[in-house]
Amino acid sequence: MPRCFLLRSAAALLLLACTSAVVMDPQPGVANCTLHWFTQKTDHFNWGAPPGNQYTFQQRYFIYDSFWSSEQNEDGSTSKGPIFFYAGNEDYVDLYVNATGLMWENAESFGALLVFAEHRFYGESLPFKPGTPGCMNWLSTEQAMADYAYLITSLKEKLDCQDSAVIAFGGSYGGMISSWFRMKYPNIVDGSIAASAPIWSFSGMTPPYDYDGFNKVVTRDASAAGGSTDSCSQNVKRGLERIDEVGKSEDGRKMLS
């Protein structure tokens, strides 16, 4: 299967994400995957020794390969299907294996290999023992993206699938990572599907971030313009004001809790 075909498949997936998906019933999860550990670099960018000379750590990831396609080419070589890669975020990766529906729903039709990687410092992928002084310097999106780049590169070599297109997935912070991952490593990631990824939510950007933007959208949803009634947003506002007032006293806080 030529790489151009895989890239067209990746483009088709991006379109599919905006339309509909075939829902699998029941949806597979952790119990259907194989657990793997990868010897990951603690620091991808600096020469200095990490605390305790902890140069590597074990990064956890899950694989589901039952849908992964393989095709014999005319020259005798083998082409394999794309890789759907979940860019883990701030929790145990198990949760995302079980809840990332879009990947599961579309993997079979695209003949994709599913890979769910755990974010460093979360779950069981710990570069340092809890409480290690100064260790938080190695918790960054830059290091996390480099983890994923190194993992994917190693996996493609190990699984002999150098020409397989890679599509990154993520939601919220994971969606931000998957977006930036595609921007920073276009040689490794062919596309990204990011859900609820506020990549523009930072100060000093152009256009400037609207700090009231989220509140405006929520308020509109609870108004006639958003399909509700104007009294809805007004009632919610009065209710929040009442909660703030009640919460000023100890008895009020007990009642609210």
Short mmCIF file of C-alpha atoms in Angstrom, two decimals:
data_model
loop_
_atom_site.label_atom_id
_atom_site.label_comp_id
_atom_site.label_asym_id
_atom_site.label_seq_id
_atom_site.Cartn_x
_atom_site.Cartn_y
_atom_site.Cartn_z
CA MET A 1 0.00 0.00 0.00
CA PRO A 2 1.75 3.24 -1.14
CA ARG A 3 2.19 6.02 1.39
CA CYS A 4 0.08 8.35 -0.75
CA PHE A 5 -2.84 5.97 -0.22
CA LEU A 6 -2.29 6.01 3.52
CA LEU A 7 -2.19 9.78 3.56
CA ARG A 8 -5.43 9.92 1.58
CA SER A 9 -6.87 7.56 4.16
CA ALA A 10 -5.70 9.92 6.90
CA ALA A 11 -7.39 12.84 5.15
CA ALA A 12 -10.57 10.83 4.85
CA LEU A 13 -10.48 10.15 8.58
CA LEU A 14 -10.21 13.84 9.36
CA LEU A 15 -13.34 14.40 7.28
CA LEU A 16 -15.08 11.47 8.93
CA ALA A 17 -14.47 12.95 12.36
CA CYS A 18 -16.65 15.87 11.37
CA THR A 19 -19.49 13.73 10.04
CA SER A 20 -20.52 10.34 11.39
CA ALA A 21 -19.00 7.14 12.69
CA VAL A 22 -19.97 3.50 12.86
CA VAL A 23 -20.56 2.73 16.53
CA MET A 24 -19.13 -0.55 17.77
CA ASP A 25 -21.15 -2.54 20.28
CA PRO A 26 -19.69 -3.45 22.63
CA GLN A 27 -16.74 -1.04 22.46
CA PRO A 28 -13.39 -2.69 23.28
CA GLY A 29 -11.17 -1.32 26.04
CA VAL A 30 -8.15 -2.07 28.20
CA ALA A 31 -9.15 -5.73 28.58
CA ASN A 32 -8.82 -6.17 24.81
CA CYS A 33 -5.43 -4.45 24.52
CA THR A 34 -1.90 -5.60 25.23
CA LEU A 35 0.11 -3.71 27.84
CA HIS A 36 3.64 -2.64 26.94
CA TRP A 37 6.50 -0.73 28.56
CA PHE A 38 8.98 1.47 26.74
CA THR A 39 12.35 2.59 28.06
CA GLN A 40 11.92 6.33 27.67
CA LYS A 41 14.45 9.13 28.02
CA THR A 42 13.97 11.32 31.07
CA ASP A 43 15.42 14.36 29.29
CA HIS A 44 15.42 14.79 25.52
CA PHE A 45 17.12 18.18 25.40
CA ASN A 46 19.78 18.73 28.07
CA TRP A 47 23.15 17.26 28.99
CA GLY A 48 22.83 17.75 32.73
CA ALA A 49 22.12 14.76 34.92
CA PRO A 50 18.51 14.43 36.20
CA PRO A 51 18.01 13.93 39.97
CA GLY A 52 19.49 10.64 41.10
CA ASN A 53 21.04 10.14 37.65
CA GLN A 54 17.64 8.85 36.51
CA TYR A 55 18.32 9.01 32.79
CA THR A 56 15.46 6.74 31.73
CA PHE A 57 12.07 5.58 32.97
CA GLN A 58 9.46 3.04 31.95
CA GLN A 59 6.61 4.56 29.94
CA ARG A 60 3.38 2.61 29.74
CA TYR A 61 1.34 2.19 26.58
CA PHE A 62 -1.42 -0.04 25.25
CA ILE A 63 -1.81 -1.55 21.78
CA TYR A 64 -4.81 -2.99 19.95
CA ASP A 65 -3.86 -4.64 16.66
CA SER A 66 -6.85 -6.79 15.69
CA PHE A 67 -7.96 -4.25 13.07
CA TRP A 68 -4.50 -3.54 11.70
CA SER A 69 -4.37 -4.28 7.99
CA SER A 70 -1.47 -5.66 5.96
CA GLU A 71 -1.20 -5.73 2.18
CA GLN A 72 1.27 -7.38 -0.15
CA ASN A 73 2.73 -5.10 -2.80
CA GLU A 74 3.70 -6.10 -6.34
CA ASP A 75 7.39 -5.90 -5.48
CA GLY A 76 6.93 -8.39 -2.66
CA SER A 77 7.11 -5.82 0.14
CA THR A 78 4.36 -5.44 2.74
CA SER A 79 2.46 -2.26 3.52
CA LYS A 80 0.60 -1.90 6.79
CA GLY A 81 -2.34 0.26 7.78
CA PRO A 82 -2.18 3.61 9.60
CA ILE A 83 -1.49 4.15 13.28
CA PHE A 84 -4.04 5.91 15.46
CA PHE A 85 -2.02 7.37 18.32
CA TYR A 86 -3.62 8.68 21.50
CA ALA A 87 -1.51 11.44 23.06
CA GLY A 88 -2.07 10.74 26.74
CA ASN A 89 -2.79 13.59 29.10
CA GLU A 90 -3.07 14.22 32.83
CA ASP A 91 -4.31 10.88 34.20
CA TYR A 92 -3.98 7.13 33.97
CA VAL A 93 -3.97 6.17 30.29
CA ASP A 94 -6.42 3.34 31.05
CA LEU A 95 -9.21 5.91 31.30
CA TYR A 96 -8.59 7.14 27.77
CA VAL A 97 -8.29 3.63 26.34
CA ASN A 98 -11.81 2.97 27.59
CA ALA A 99 -13.32 6.34 26.68
CA THR A 100 -11.78 7.42 23.36
CA GLY A 101 -14.66 6.34 21.15
CA LEU A 102 -13.63 7.91 17.84
CA MET A 103 -10.49 5.81 17.59
CA TRP A 104 -12.31 2.56 18.31
CA GLU A 105 -15.24 3.40 16.07
CA ASN A 106 -13.11 4.02 13.00
CA ALA A 107 -10.12 1.72 13.44
CA GLU A 108 -11.63 -1.26 11.64
CA SER A 109 -12.70 0.62 8.52
CA PHE A 110 -9.24 2.18 8.22
CA GLY A 111 -7.35 -0.97 9.15
CA ALA A 112 -5.58 0.96 11.88
CA LEU A 113 -3.29 0.01 14.72
CA LEU A 114 -4.36 1.67 17.98
CA VAL A 115 -1.68 2.96 20.35
CA PHE A 116 -2.49 4.67 23.65
CA ALA A 117 0.52 6.29 25.33
CA GLU A 118 0.65 7.46 28.94
CA HIS A 119 1.88 10.97 29.74
CA ARG A 120 5.05 11.22 31.80
CA PHE A 121 4.50 11.88 35.53
CA TYR A 122 0.97 10.41 35.35
CA GLY A 123 -0.47 6.97 35.95
CA GLU A 124 2.37 4.49 36.20
CA SER A 125 4.81 6.33 33.89
CA LEU A 126 6.90 8.00 36.58
CA PRO A 127 10.41 9.29 35.78
CA PHE A 128 11.09 9.85 39.49
CA LYS A 129 9.86 8.59 42.83
CA PRO A 130 7.08 10.76 44.29
CA GLY A 131 8.51 13.63 46.33
CA THR A 132 11.88 13.75 44.55
CA PRO A 133 13.18 17.34 45.01
CA GLY A 134 13.49 19.38 41.82
CA CYS A 135 11.94 16.73 39.59
CA MET A 136 9.16 18.92 38.20
CA ASN A 137 11.59 20.56 35.77
CA TRP A 138 11.11 17.46 33.60
CA LEU A 139 7.31 17.77 33.47
CA SER A 140 6.57 19.79 30.34
CA THR A 141 4.64 19.52 27.09
CA GLU A 142 7.95 19.72 25.20
CA GLN A 143 9.31 16.66 27.00
CA ALA A 144 5.98 14.82 26.63
CA MET A 145 5.85 15.43 22.88
CA ALA A 146 9.45 14.28 22.54
CA ASP A 147 8.44 11.13 24.44
CA TYR A 148 5.72 10.42 21.90
CA ALA A 149 8.00 11.15 18.94
CA TYR A 150 10.64 8.75 20.28
CA LEU A 151 8.03 6.10 21.07
CA ILE A 152 6.41 6.26 17.62
CA THR A 153 9.77 6.20 15.84
CA SER A 154 10.85 3.15 17.84
CA LEU A 155 7.51 1.39 17.34
CA LYS A 156 7.57 1.90 13.57
CA GLU A 157 11.02 0.36 13.42
CA LYS A 158 10.07 -2.51 15.73
CA LEU A 159 6.82 -3.27 13.87
CA ASP A 160 8.35 -2.70 10.42
CA CYS A 161 5.79 -0.08 9.38
CA GLN A 162 7.90 2.92 8.39
CA ASP A 163 5.39 3.98 5.72
CA SER A 164 2.31 3.85 7.95
CA ALA A 165 0.61 7.21 8.37
CA VAL A 166 0.21 8.39 11.96
CA ILE A 167 -2.87 10.27 13.18
CA ALA A 168 -2.70 11.74 16.69
CA PHE A 169 -5.83 11.97 18.84
CA GLY A 170 -6.49 13.84 22.06
CA GLY A 171 -9.03 15.77 24.08
CA SER A 172 -8.69 18.84 26.30
CA TYR A 173 -5.00 19.01 27.33
CA GLY A 174 -4.41 15.86 25.29
CA GLY A 175 -5.98 17.63 22.32
CA MET A 176 -3.61 20.53 22.80
CA ILE A 177 -0.67 18.13 22.82
CA SER A 178 -1.90 16.32 19.70
CA SER A 179 -2.24 19.67 17.89
CA TRP A 180 1.19 20.89 18.91
CA PHE A 181 2.61 17.43 18.21
CA ARG A 182 1.53 17.69 14.59
CA MET A 183 2.98 21.22 14.34
CA LYS A 184 6.32 20.40 15.97
CA TYR A 185 6.86 16.93 14.50
CA PRO A 186 5.30 16.96 11.01
CA ASN A 187 7.85 14.35 9.96
CA ILE A 188 6.33 11.91 12.47
CA VAL A 189 2.63 12.86 12.65
CA ASP A 190 0.59 13.06 9.43
CA GLY A 191 -2.54 14.52 11.01
CA SER A 192 -4.20 15.34 14.31
CA ILE A 193 -7.77 15.21 15.60
CA ALA A 194 -8.07 17.40 18.69
CA ALA A 195 -11.27 17.73 20.72
CA SER A 196 -11.90 20.66 23.07
CA ALA A 197 -8.30 21.80 22.67
CA PRO A 198 -7.90 25.46 23.75
CA ILE A 199 -4.55 26.03 22.04
CA TRP A 200 -5.19 29.80 21.81
CA SER A 201 -5.98 30.23 25.51
CA PHE A 202 -2.79 32.00 26.50
CA SER A 203 -1.80 35.57 27.26
CA GLY A 204 0.27 37.59 24.81
CA MET A 205 -1.06 35.93 21.67
CA THR A 206 -2.38 37.50 18.46
CA PRO A 207 -5.32 37.74 18.32
CA PRO A 208 -5.43 38.36 22.08
CA TYR A 209 -7.15 35.77 24.24
CA ASP A 210 -10.65 36.71 25.35
CA TYR A 211 -10.77 35.84 29.04
CA ASP A 212 -14.57 36.11 29.03
CA GLY A 213 -14.96 34.05 25.86
CA PHE A 214 -15.95 30.82 27.59
CA ASN A 215 -18.49 32.62 29.79
CA LYS A 216 -20.00 34.31 26.74
CA VAL A 217 -20.46 31.00 24.94
CA VAL A 218 -22.05 29.33 27.97
CA THR A 219 -24.34 32.30 28.53
CA ARG A 220 -25.41 32.22 24.90
CA ASP A 221 -26.20 28.50 25.18
CA ALA A 222 -28.55 29.29 28.06
CA SER A 223 -30.37 32.05 26.15
CA ALA A 224 -32.93 32.30 23.37
CA ALA A 225 -30.09 32.71 20.86
CA GLY A 226 -28.78 29.30 21.87
CA GLY A 227 -32.13 27.55 21.76
CA SER A 228 -33.19 28.06 25.37
CA THR A 229 -34.99 31.06 26.86
CA ASP A 230 -33.48 34.30 28.12
CA SER A 231 -34.88 33.59 31.57
CA CYS A 232 -32.65 30.50 31.78
CA SER A 233 -29.35 32.41 31.82
CA GLN A 234 -30.85 35.00 34.15
CA ASN A 235 -32.02 32.34 36.60
CA VAL A 236 -28.61 30.65 36.54
CA LYS A 237 -26.93 33.98 37.26
CA ARG A 238 -29.24 34.66 40.19
CA GLY A 239 -28.68 31.14 41.48
CA LEU A 240 -24.88 31.53 41.38
CA GLU A 241 -25.14 34.85 43.19
CA ARG A 242 -27.28 33.18 45.86
CA ILE A 243 -24.74 30.36 46.26
CA ASP A 244 -21.93 32.91 46.72
CA GLU A 245 -23.96 34.68 49.37
CA VAL A 246 -24.87 31.51 51.27
CA GLY A 247 -21.25 30.32 51.09
CA LYS A 248 -20.03 33.27 53.12
CA SER A 249 -21.15 31.66 56.41
CA GLU A 250 -20.08 28.38 57.99
CA ASP A 251 -23.68 27.16 58.21
CA GLY A 252 -24.20 28.07 54.57
CA ARG A 253 -21.14 26.11 53.48
CA LYS A 254 -22.35 23.08 55.41
CA MET A 255 -25.70 23.33 53.70
CA LEU A 256 -24.08 23.58 50.26
CA SER A 257 -21.84 20.60 50.93
#
